[in-house]
Amino acid sequence: MNTFGDKFKLSIFGESHGEGIGVVMDGVPPGIALSEADFEADLARRRSGAKGTTPRKESDKPRILSGVFNGFTTGAPLAVTFTNDNTRSADYSNLVTHPRPSHADWVASKKYKGFQDYRGGGHFSGRLTLTLVTAGVVAKKILGGIQITSKITTLGGVTDEGRFDEVVQRAVKELDSIGGIIECTATGVPVGLGDPFFGSIESVMSHLLFSIPAIKGVEFGNGFAAAALKGSENNDPIISADGTTATNNSGGINGGITNGNPIVVRVAVKPTASIAKEQMSLNTETGQVEPMSVHGRHDACIALRAPVVVEAAVAIALAQF
Amino acid sequence: MNTFGDKFKLSIFGESHGEGIGVVMDGVPPGIALSEADFEADLARRRSGAKGTTPRKESDKPRILSGVFNGFTTGAPLAVTFTNDNTRSADYSNLVTHPRPSHADWVASKKYKGFQDYRGGGHFSGRLTLTLVTAGVVAKKILGGIQITSKITTLGGVTDEGRFDEVVQRAVKELDSIGGIIECTATGVPVGLGDPFFGSIESVMSHLLFSIPAIKGVEFGNGFAAAALKGSENNDPIISADGTTATNNSGGINGGITNGNPIVVRVAVKPTASIAKEQMSLNTETGQVEPMSVHGRHDACIALRAPVVVEAAVAIALAQF
Amino acid sequence: MNTFGDKFKLSIFGESHGEGIGVVMDGVPPGIALSEADFEADLARRRSGAKGTTPRKESDKPRILSGVFNGFTTGAPLAVTFTNDNTRSADYSNLVTHPRPSHADWVASKKYKGFQDYRGGGHFSGRLTLTLVTAGVVAKKILGGIQITSKITTLGGVTDEGRFDEVVQRAVKELDSIGGIIECTATGVPVGLGDPFFGSIESVMSHLLFSIPAIKGVEFGNGFAAAALKGSENNDPIISADGTTATNNSGGINGGITNGNPIVVRVAVKPTASIAKEQMSLNTETGQVEPMSVHGRHDACIALRAPVVVEAAVAIALAQF
Amino acid sequence: MNTFGDKFKLSIFGESHGEGIGVVMDGVPPGIALSEADFEADLARRRSGAKGTTPRKESDKPRILSGVFNGFTTGAPLAVTFTNDNTRSADYSNLVTHPRPSHADWVASKKYKGFQDYRGGGHFSGRLTLTLVTAGVVAKKILGGIQITSKITTLGGVTDEGRFDEVVQRAVKELDSIGGIIECTATGVPVGLGDPFFGSIESVMSHLLFSIPAIKGVEFGNGFAAAALKGSENNDPIISADGTTATNNSGGINGGITNGNPIVVRVAVKPTASIAKEQMSLNTETGQVEPMSVHGRHDACIALRAPVVVEAAVAIALAQF
């Protein structure tokens, strides 16, 4: 489903090469100053342009259709749409019968019985993350004092930020792609957000993070590393009446509930499935496994554009409480 | 919130030392053979007893209150309850003012304003996973041909299964606790379960998995390791008309949708927060950070009991589609 | 589905003659004084006993399984169960093949493929309103200053309360049943509850009211009578800064939102479908339309027991905002 | 909230005089033939033009932004938007301080703290029913063999259709407004749609019907009239193995579930609150109750345009099952 949330509810729509894409946000409190210009900073962070990102350039100009009046949110649903300007649909037509490995091409054909819009990945396109970033801008405004930042900690297996450019360049040259790990931190989080079990911060946040195409892992605080520690090493001693802990191995969450320390979450971004390098895949017309190389315009490293998307997911999650 | 699901809806309740705990399941199809005895195998896998698990013994006898008639599910809500027999509430009373590090004690006091049932962790207790396992048994029956299995792949940082007993024994001896990593696999999964974005298999499954206390990381297929690979290494070539891929680095999911290959998911279980070993924490009565050691009965390694809980979460997730 | 609500979420279960019935309430704030005795007053109002109500007597003793500690709600899910003591299942076995007119017998057989618990109406029984009344007691406590009352305004077509007993007695004597109209009023309602469109007070409240078996009509304020009035007659002039209106033809709701005046809602209760008087219905075994008369124990006028159920639905609806 | 539904999910947005209004539909099956022209017939039925309807003329040209490819639905969210062309916002500015009786003006000011878009009723405008009609067109296509029709049975208290024009003309002349009653019938409905209690057809359908501005009453089958009948008069004898009943006093629904007979539902439409005739209301600036007459363009009888909106609500409700 393409709807998420309770207190701050999103409904997203659109395809990579369709008429337009957008998001409807319900539950936005009245009285928040908002204009189309407010989206630009985060949209720019998501936009392509750097080495390793797709040569497709989109203006990404948001249009507020409803929910803002005289410069402030009204409390009514906030709809923001975008047009798709820079589309080259001819690039994709062969993928219906010769589906890309590890892409949604094949499952989409099966699930939607051939009626799916296959151009540019259609509704499965990473272009839809534009709607998440848009909602993230609004969520951040709703959250007020909470600060959300993110950074790439690993790229193509390299942790030295000084070498990131190098590994990206190599992937581009090899007609291949690379993945990365992004860490996101939220500070200024009040104590008590979240609920036990199905309403845990980890549950709601991971739900949103795994909605981002290409995310294959999510961990909080020490995450997978905690599994190798002892309780005496991993536990965070409480050292102050406001809940401050000496360490933050829990990533700011206990029992599914925020404890006032920074929320720390990391996500694994897999290497982009679409690569120009030759790879094998079944051709459903010939019935043979045949070599293919993906033409069209792609990101050699989608992780470069993902930090702001991850922030958006974190903000949207926190805006539910 | 303590309610989850759409097609197969759960509502769980109970506290560690309260009158009873249970689960109401809505959306169970009529005509499934079900008796109280059917729960025993999975409940036994969750039950304590082995070295490293709590000395608290519970009979865990399920009582079906509704939804079954003449040995078959009726299509009406299925309620299953359990009583708490073996409770020693005196063990926990001091934790209200001297909260355990990395446990829910402190956040619960804040969120519920002191009204929470603090005995044995109250509603935050791992005992509530009994309700997940119960629902998992029903979910597995609903899923029919899908087989779900799980295993511990790492314990206390050790990957050699032959040494698991050794690391657990050491933790017990040191009055400490250890964590572990559990891998769960679902085979026989039809193509096309799941939806793009908020309805992705990863989103729904991680939502449930992170509802399990002590889970701090979730990854699908190659997961975090994928972030270090190239697309040409991580992509799974489709080699058969039924969607079979040469490798399964995607863990059976593309674009949020099952591709017919086995679903593979791994979770990180942190070391139990409650340890007998002395550790520091704020005493809210004295205002001082003071040493504490947790009495009561605890699991030195909760991961030992978690595989069946993880299976339950996976089954409940798949039963939504 | 048997789950309702957002902020105050209910999950109900049980059958007329099964092991037990109950309700799980999620979203109950911590710190509300609550004991099993608090349910008695409203449960007594629903209980049978008067002329025209079923001779089946149930003790309706609530058991709080979770969510209350030391006399106060904890903020965790509140589960309340009841046992079914006074069951005579033999009365109902023939209704499977010879379904009662206007009862759920026939549709249940079709929908649940014969697996439904048919004893006493099974899950469709009016006995399930016990769970609504139980939740209503809690909802009323959550609502605090809002007072909710109800009364029967019409019984068997008679509006003179002095003749109610007479029309009931006649129906009993004739082995027939009668319906009625119940009006419910909520005072002390704050301005601003509800939302436009799908979250309108009328939408949410009617959703719950029509969940009560036998309710076939719901109207707010002037309701159907408004359709015959002019705007100048039906409009309510605002006469005070607190929103007080000179008349209350709107029933306290404008644009789906409470305006601070009393909420007034009326429901139509149809005559009980189960009557001892002979009537015709298809016998699915013989394939013939044959006379039947319903044995077992029934209410000649279920409307007599319904006012407290209507109040409960109104309270549960208001507790969502 | 402005989102509704489970299987067929709507999210609506827009204001009377804003940039645009629209609806996002999620859960539309792939493979349904759909073009912008398909909306015209139902949109035309809702459009103004007849005597007694507003002189505001809108082209109501739908624009499909997503979810349709090569003339068929794709299975991805279907977004349809409209622009507001014919707006005269100056007409409404005074209503903020001098709110119309029985309109949302006053509650909106309170709930949204003055930030609401008050032009033309803003988000509360009947213009938003355009989105329901749009979704209704799609719902009808999803439902396939189910036929949904509606008619006005009473206008201004008159049941003789031959006099409808006369009562409308008189209301227009008197600068007043009138209400009406609309009956909607769905035939070809399969047995077994709906669920007991909160998922009853009556619950879900009334939820949607009361979302339509100006609806103040909803009844199924005999509705309020059933309250005056005896069980022997109101019960519907089953006379055929397909569930056909001799009468249809139940309106096609038993136990919340469709029984295969036509669904019959009636709604009461109150007279439009906005009338040109002088009426009294509090002027919040002067603090005095003062005469006002509403300028701007209004419908003297909104019921004339409502039948297709009612059909849409009925269709959307049935599309949930």
PDB file of N, CA, C and O in Angstrom, chain A residues 241-291:
ATOM      1  N   ALA A 241      19.134  12.670  35.937  1.00  0.00           N
ATOM      2  CA  ALA A 241      17.685  12.608  36.132  1.00  0.00           C
ATOM      3  C   ALA A 241      16.913  12.851  34.834  1.00  0.00           C
ATOM      4  O   ALA A 241      15.731  12.509  34.737  1.00  0.00           O
ATOM      5  N   ASP A 242      17.552  13.441  33.840  1.00  0.00           N
ATOM      6  CA  ASP A 242      16.860  13.646  32.551  1.00  0.00           C
ATOM      7  C   ASP A 242      17.008  12.419  31.643  1.00  0.00           C
ATOM      8  O   ASP A 242      16.602  12.452  30.496  1.00  0.00           O
ATOM      9  N   GLY A 243      17.643  11.372  32.177  1.00  0.00           N
ATOM     10  CA  GLY A 243      17.742  10.130  31.412  1.00  0.00           C
ATOM     11  C   GLY A 243      19.019   9.986  30.624  1.00  0.00           C
ATOM     12  O   GLY A 243      19.218   8.974  29.937  1.00  0.00           O
ATOM     13  N   THR A 244      19.874  10.961  30.684  1.00  0.00           N
ATOM     14  CA  THR A 244      21.145  10.869  29.959  1.00  0.00           C
ATOM     15  C   THR A 244      21.902   9.616  30.395  1.00  0.00           C
ATOM     16  O   THR A 244      21.970   9.299  31.576  1.00  0.00           O
ATOM     17  N   THR A 245      22.422   8.914  29.398  1.00  0.00           N
ATOM     18  CA  THR A 245      23.178   7.693  29.692  1.00  0.00           C
ATOM     19  C   THR A 245      24.652   7.910  29.357  1.00  0.00           C
ATOM     20  O   THR A 245      24.993   8.750  28.506  1.00  0.00           O
ATOM     21  N   ALA A 246      25.522   7.161  30.057  1.00  0.00           N
ATOM     22  CA  ALA A 246      26.971   7.324  29.876  1.00  0.00           C
ATOM     23  C   ALA A 246      27.381   6.919  28.464  1.00  0.00           C
ATOM     24  O   ALA A 246      28.253   7.533  27.848  1.00  0.00           O
ATOM     25  N   THR A 247      26.768   5.872  27.958  1.00  0.00           N
ATOM     26  CA  THR A 247      26.964   5.445  26.572  1.00  0.00           C
ATOM     27  C   THR A 247      25.591   5.475  25.901  1.00  0.00           C
ATOM     28  O   THR A 247      24.582   5.671  26.571  1.00  0.00           O
ATOM     29  N   ASN A 248      25.576   5.289  24.581  1.00  0.00           N
ATOM     30  CA  ASN A 248      24.279   5.275  23.891  1.00  0.00           C
ATOM     31  C   ASN A 248      24.204   4.072  22.952  1.00  0.00           C
ATOM     32  O   ASN A 248      23.871   4.177  21.779  1.00  0.00           O
ATOM     33  N   ASN A 249      24.532   2.931  23.502  1.00  0.00           N
ATOM     34  CA  ASN A 249      24.500   1.703  22.705  1.00  0.00           C
ATOM     35  C   ASN A 249      23.087   1.323  22.285  1.00  0.00           C
ATOM     36  O   ASN A 249      22.895   0.570  21.336  1.00  0.00           O
ATOM     37  N   SER A 250      22.108   1.837  23.017  1.00  0.00           N
ATOM     38  CA  SER A 250      20.704   1.547  22.705  1.00  0.00           C
ATOM     39  C   SER A 250      20.179   2.428  21.581  1.00  0.00           C
ATOM     40  O   SER A 250      19.039   2.250  21.135  1.00  0.00           O
ATOM     41  N   GLY A 251      20.959   3.414  21.162  1.00  0.00           N
ATOM     42  CA  GLY A 251      20.494   4.302  20.100  1.00  0.00           C
ATOM     43  C   GLY A 251      19.285   5.118  20.500  1.00  0.00           C
ATOM     44  O   GLY A 251      18.450   5.467  19.661  1.00  0.00           O
ATOM     45  N   GLY A 252      19.200   5.435  21.795  1.00  0.00           N
ATOM     46  CA  GLY A 252      18.146   6.349  22.235  1.00  0.00           C
ATOM     47  C   GLY A 252      16.787   5.720  22.447  1.00  0.00           C
ATOM     48  O   GLY A 252      15.803   6.445  22.654  1.00  0.00           O
ATOM     49  N   ILE A 253      16.727   4.399  22.400  1.00  0.00           N
ATOM     50  CA  ILE A 253      15.429   3.725  22.496  1.00  0.00           C
ATOM     51  C   ILE A 253      15.509   2.546  23.463  1.00  0.00           C
ATOM     52  O   ILE A 253      16.367   1.681  23.320  1.00  0.00           O
ATOM     53  N   ASN A 254      14.623   2.498  24.439  1.00  0.00           N
ATOM     54  CA  ASN A 254      14.485   1.341  25.333  1.00  0.00           C
ATOM     55  C   ASN A 254      13.028   0.910  25.368  1.00  0.00           C
ATOM     56  O   ASN A 254      12.140   1.752  25.529  1.00  0.00           O
ATOM     57  N   GLY A 255      12.821  -0.376  25.247  1.00  0.00           N
ATOM     58  CA  GLY A 255      11.443  -0.876  25.280  1.00  0.00           C
ATOM     59  C   GLY A 255      10.588  -0.273  24.183  1.00  0.00           C
ATOM     60  O   GLY A 255       9.369  -0.149  24.327  1.00  0.00           O
ATOM     61  N   GLY A 256      11.231   0.149  23.098  1.00  0.00           N
ATOM     62  CA  GLY A 256      10.508   0.732  21.974  1.00  0.00           C
ATOM     63  C   GLY A 256      10.217   2.210  22.119  1.00  0.00           C
ATOM     64  O   GLY A 256       9.637   2.829  21.220  1.00  0.00           O
ATOM     65  N   ILE A 257      10.672   2.795  23.236  1.00  0.00           N
ATOM     66  CA  ILE A 257      10.308   4.167  23.601  1.00  0.00           C
ATOM     67  C   ILE A 257      11.564   5.031  23.677  1.00  0.00           C
ATOM     68  O   ILE A 257      12.600   4.587  24.178  1.00  0.00           O
ATOM     69  N   THR A 258      11.468   6.264  23.230  1.00  0.00           N
ATOM     70  CA  THR A 258      12.627   7.155  23.276  1.00  0.00           C
ATOM     71  C   THR A 258      12.998   7.451  24.726  1.00  0.00           C
ATOM     72  O   THR A 258      12.141   7.664  25.573  1.00  0.00           O
ATOM     73  N   ASN A 259      14.327   7.463  24.974  1.00  0.00           N
ATOM     74  CA  ASN A 259      14.791   7.730  26.338  1.00  0.00           C
ATOM     75  C   ASN A 259      15.459   9.091  26.470  1.00  0.00           C
ATOM     76  O   ASN A 259      16.075   9.382  27.498  1.00  0.00           O
ATOM     77  N   GLY A 260      15.346   9.923  25.450  1.00  0.00           N
ATOM     78  CA  GLY A 260      15.889  11.274  25.525  1.00  0.00           C
ATOM     79  C   GLY A 260      17.288  11.415  24.971  1.00  0.00           C
ATOM     80  O   GLY A 260      17.727  12.524  24.649  1.00  0.00           O
ATOM     81  N   ASN A 261      17.998  10.308  24.847  1.00  0.00           N
ATOM     82  CA  ASN A 261      19.313  10.338  24.212  1.00  0.00           C
ATOM     83  C   ASN A 261      19.132  10.316  22.692  1.00  0.00           C
ATOM     84  O   ASN A 261      18.044   9.994  22.201  1.00  0.00           O
ATOM     85  N   PRO A 262      20.165  10.697  21.939  1.00  0.00           N
ATOM     86  CA  PRO A 262      19.997  10.743  20.474  1.00  0.00           C
ATOM     87  C   PRO A 262      19.563   9.391  19.897  1.00  0.00           C
ATOM     88  O   PRO A 262      20.079   8.345  20.299  1.00  0.00           O
ATOM     89  N   ILE A 263      18.624   9.437  18.977  1.00  0.00           N
ATOM     90  CA  ILE A 263      18.277   8.241  18.219  1.00  0.00           C
ATOM     91  C   ILE A 263      19.351   8.047  17.155  1.00  0.00           C
ATOM     92  O   ILE A 263      19.691   8.996  16.434  1.00  0.00           O
ATOM     93  N   VAL A 264      19.895   6.849  17.099  1.00  0.00           N
ATOM     94  CA  VAL A 264      20.920   6.544  16.096  1.00  0.00           C
ATOM     95  C   VAL A 264      20.480   5.313  15.316  1.00  0.00           C
ATOM     96  O   VAL A 264      20.236   4.263  15.901  1.00  0.00           O
ATOM     97  N   VAL A 265      20.356   5.477  14.006  1.00  0.00           N
ATOM     98  CA  VAL A 265      19.927   4.361  13.167  1.00  0.00           C
ATOM     99  C   VAL A 265      20.810   4.319  11.924  1.00  0.00           C
ATOM    100  O   VAL A 265      21.209   5.359  11.402  1.00  0.00           O
ATOM    101  N   ARG A 266      21.145   3.093  11.513  1.00  0.00           N
ATOM    102  CA  ARG A 266      21.957   2.931  10.303  1.00  0.00           C
ATOM    103  C   ARG A 266      21.220   2.064   9.305  1.00  0.00           C
ATOM    104  O   ARG A 266      20.546   1.096   9.692  1.00  0.00           O
ATOM    105  N   VAL A 267      21.352   2.401   8.029  1.00  0.00           N
ATOM    106  CA  VAL A 267      20.712   1.594   6.989  1.00  0.00           C
ATOM    107  C   VAL A 267      21.744   1.162   5.957  1.00  0.00           C
ATOM    108  O   VAL A 267      22.711   1.884   5.681  1.00  0.00           O
ATOM    109  N   ALA A 268      21.531  -0.045   5.436  1.00  0.00           N
ATOM    110  CA  ALA A 268      22.387  -0.563   4.368  1.00  0.00           C
ATOM    111  C   ALA A 268      21.700  -0.323   3.029  1.00  0.00           C
ATOM    112  O   ALA A 268      20.562  -0.753   2.836  1.00  0.00           O
ATOM    113  N   VAL A 269      22.395   0.370   2.136  1.00  0.00           N
ATOM    114  CA  VAL A 269      21.893   0.606   0.785  1.00  0.00           C
ATOM    115  C   VAL A 269      22.613  -0.348  -0.154  1.00  0.00           C
ATOM    116  O   VAL A 269      23.843  -0.332  -0.237  1.00  0.00           O
ATOM    117  N   LYS A 270      21.868  -1.171  -0.829  1.00  0.00           N
ATOM    118  CA  LYS A 270      22.511  -2.122  -1.738  1.00  0.00           C
ATOM    119  C   LYS A 270      22.995  -1.390  -2.995  1.00  0.00           C
ATOM    120  O   LYS A 270      22.527  -0.281  -3.288  1.00  0.00           O
ATOM    121  N   PRO A 271      23.930  -1.986  -3.724  1.00  0.00           N
ATOM    122  CA  PRO A 271      24.335  -1.353  -4.990  1.00  0.00           C
ATOM    123  C   PRO A 271      23.142  -1.342  -5.958  1.00  0.00           C
ATOM    124  O   PRO A 271      22.366  -2.294  -5.996  1.00  0.00           O
ATOM    125  N   THR A 272      23.006  -0.266  -6.711  1.00  0.00           N
ATOM    126  CA  THR A 272      21.916  -0.144  -7.679  1.00  0.00           C
ATOM    127  C   THR A 272      21.843  -1.384  -8.552  1.00  0.00           C
ATOM    128  O   THR A 272      22.868  -1.857  -9.051  1.00  0.00           O
ATOM    129  N   ALA A 273      20.623  -1.886  -8.734  1.00  0.00           N
ATOM    130  CA  ALA A 273      20.467  -3.101  -9.552  1.00  0.00           C
ATOM    131  C   ALA A 273      20.742  -2.831 -11.025  1.00  0.00           C
ATOM    132  O   ALA A 273      21.264  -3.688 -11.743  1.00  0.00           O
ATOM    133  N   SER A 274      20.395  -1.640 -11.479  1.00  0.00           N
ATOM    134  CA  SER A 274      20.577  -1.319 -12.904  1.00  0.00           C
ATOM    135  C   SER A 274      22.024  -0.973 -13.188  1.00  0.00           C
ATOM    136  O   SER A 274      22.520   0.057 -12.734  1.00  0.00           O
ATOM    137  N   ILE A 275      22.694  -1.808 -13.935  1.00  0.00           N
ATOM    138  CA  ILE A 275      24.084  -1.524 -14.307  1.00  0.00           C
ATOM    139  C   ILE A 275      24.261  -1.728 -15.805  1.00  0.00           C
ATOM    140  O   ILE A 275      23.570  -2.542 -16.427  1.00  0.00           O
ATOM    141  N   ALA A 276      25.181  -0.952 -16.347  1.00  0.00           N
ATOM    142  CA  ALA A 276      25.443  -1.049 -17.796  1.00  0.00           C
ATOM    143  C   ALA A 276      26.311  -2.269 -18.111  1.00  0.00           C
ATOM    144  O   ALA A 276      26.317  -2.772 -19.234  1.00  0.00           O
ATOM    145  N   LYS A 277      27.042  -2.737 -17.123  1.00  0.00           N
ATOM    146  CA  LYS A 277      27.886  -3.924 -17.303  1.00  0.00           C
ATOM    147  C   LYS A 277      27.018  -5.127 -17.687  1.00  0.00           C
ATOM    148  O   LYS A 277      25.912  -5.276 -17.203  1.00  0.00           O
ATOM    149  N   GLU A 278      27.552  -5.945 -18.545  1.00  0.00           N
ATOM    150  CA  GLU A 278      26.783  -7.094 -19.012  1.00  0.00           C
ATOM    151  C   GLU A 278      26.521  -8.082 -17.874  1.00  0.00           C
ATOM    152  O   GLU A 278      27.406  -8.395 -17.086  1.00  0.00           O
ATOM    153  N   GLN A 279      25.280  -8.533 -17.783  1.00  0.00           N
ATOM    154  CA  GLN A 279      24.917  -9.567 -16.794  1.00  0.00           C
ATOM    155  C   GLN A 279      23.884 -10.492 -17.434  1.00  0.00           C
ATOM    156  O   GLN A 279      23.333 -10.204 -18.484  1.00  0.00           O
ATOM    157  N   MET A 280      23.659 -11.605 -16.763  1.00  0.00           N
ATOM    158  CA  MET A 280      22.765 -12.617 -17.332  1.00  0.00           C
ATOM    159  C   MET A 280      21.366 -12.488 -16.737  1.00  0.00           C
ATOM    160  O   MET A 280      21.199 -12.164 -15.574  1.00  0.00           O
ATOM    161  N   SER A 281      20.358 -12.765 -17.588  1.00  0.00           N
ATOM    162  CA  SER A 281      18.984 -12.842 -17.078  1.00  0.00           C
ATOM    163  C   SER A 281      18.120 -13.555 -18.105  1.00  0.00           C
ATOM    164  O   SER A 281      18.391 -13.515 -19.316  1.00  0.00           O
ATOM    165  N   LEU A 282      17.074 -14.160 -17.610  1.00  0.00           N
ATOM    166  CA  LEU A 282      16.162 -14.880 -18.488  1.00  0.00           C
ATOM    167  C   LEU A 282      15.471 -13.924 -19.448  1.00  0.00           C
ATOM    168  O   LEU A 282      14.924 -12.903 -19.047  1.00  0.00           O
ATOM    169  N   ASN A 283      15.493 -14.273 -20.722  1.00  0.00           N
ATOM    170  CA  ASN A 283      14.684 -13.576 -21.711  1.00  0.00           C
ATOM    171  C   ASN A 283      13.390 -14.374 -21.837  1.00  0.00           C
ATOM    172  O   ASN A 283      13.405 -15.523 -22.308  1.00  0.00           O
ATOM    173  N   THR A 284      12.285 -13.782 -21.389  1.00  0.00           N
ATOM    174  CA  THR A 284      11.040 -14.569 -21.339  1.00  0.00           C
ATOM    175  C   THR A 284      10.489 -14.848 -22.731  1.00  0.00           C
ATOM    176  O   THR A 284       9.638 -15.719 -22.891  1.00  0.00           O
ATOM    177  N   GLU A 285      10.965 -14.117 -23.734  1.00  0.00           N
ATOM    178  CA  GLU A 285      10.497 -14.399 -25.100  1.00  0.00           C
ATOM    179  C   GLU A 285      11.207 -15.602 -25.697  1.00  0.00           C
ATOM    180  O   GLU A 285      10.592 -16.450 -26.325  1.00  0.00           O
ATOM    181  N   THR A 286      12.506 -15.654 -25.490  1.00  0.00           N
ATOM    182  CA  THR A 286      13.261 -16.769 -26.057  1.00  0.00           C
ATOM    183  C   THR A 286      13.309 -17.962 -25.097  1.00  0.00           C
ATOM    184  O   THR A 286      13.619 -19.078 -25.501  1.00  0.00           O
ATOM    185  N   GLY A 287      13.029 -17.683 -23.816  1.00  0.00           N
ATOM    186  CA  GLY A 287      13.122 -18.746 -22.827  1.00  0.00           C
ATOM    187  C   GLY A 287      14.559 -19.067 -22.451  1.00  0.00           C
ATOM    188  O   GLY A 287      14.827 -20.028 -21.733  1.00  0.00           O
ATOM    189  N   GLN A 288      15.497 -18.261 -22.943  1.00  0.00           N
ATOM    190  CA  GLN A 288      16.917 -18.495 -22.670  1.00  0.00           C
ATOM    191  C   GLN A 288      17.465 -17.483 -21.672  1.00  0.00           C
ATOM    192  O   GLN A 288      17.004 -16.346 -21.631  1.00  0.00           O
ATOM    193  N   VAL A 289      18.460 -17.902 -20.893  1.00  0.00           N
ATOM    194  CA  VAL A 289      19.207 -16.969 -20.056  1.00  0.00           C
ATOM    195  C   VAL A 289      20.246 -16.309 -20.945  1.00  0.00           C
ATOM    196  O   VAL A 289      21.131 -16.986 -21.480  1.00  0.00           O
ATOM    197  N   GLU A 290      20.087 -15.022 -21.136  1.00  0.00           N
ATOM    198  CA  GLU A 290      20.916 -14.311 -22.111  1.00  0.00           C
ATOM    199  C   GLU A 290      21.582 -13.105 -21.464  1.00  0.00           C
ATOM    200  O   GLU A 290      21.068 -12.554 -20.497  1.00  0.00           O
ATOM    201  N   PRO A 291      22.697 -12.681 -22.041  1.00  0.00           N
ATOM    202  CA  PRO A 291      23.361 -11.491 -21.498  1.00  0.00           C
ATOM    203  C   PRO A 291      22.529 -10.239 -21.769  1.00  0.00           C
ATOM    204  O   PRO A 291      21.816 -10.149 -22.764  1.00  0.00           O
TER     205      PRO A 291
END
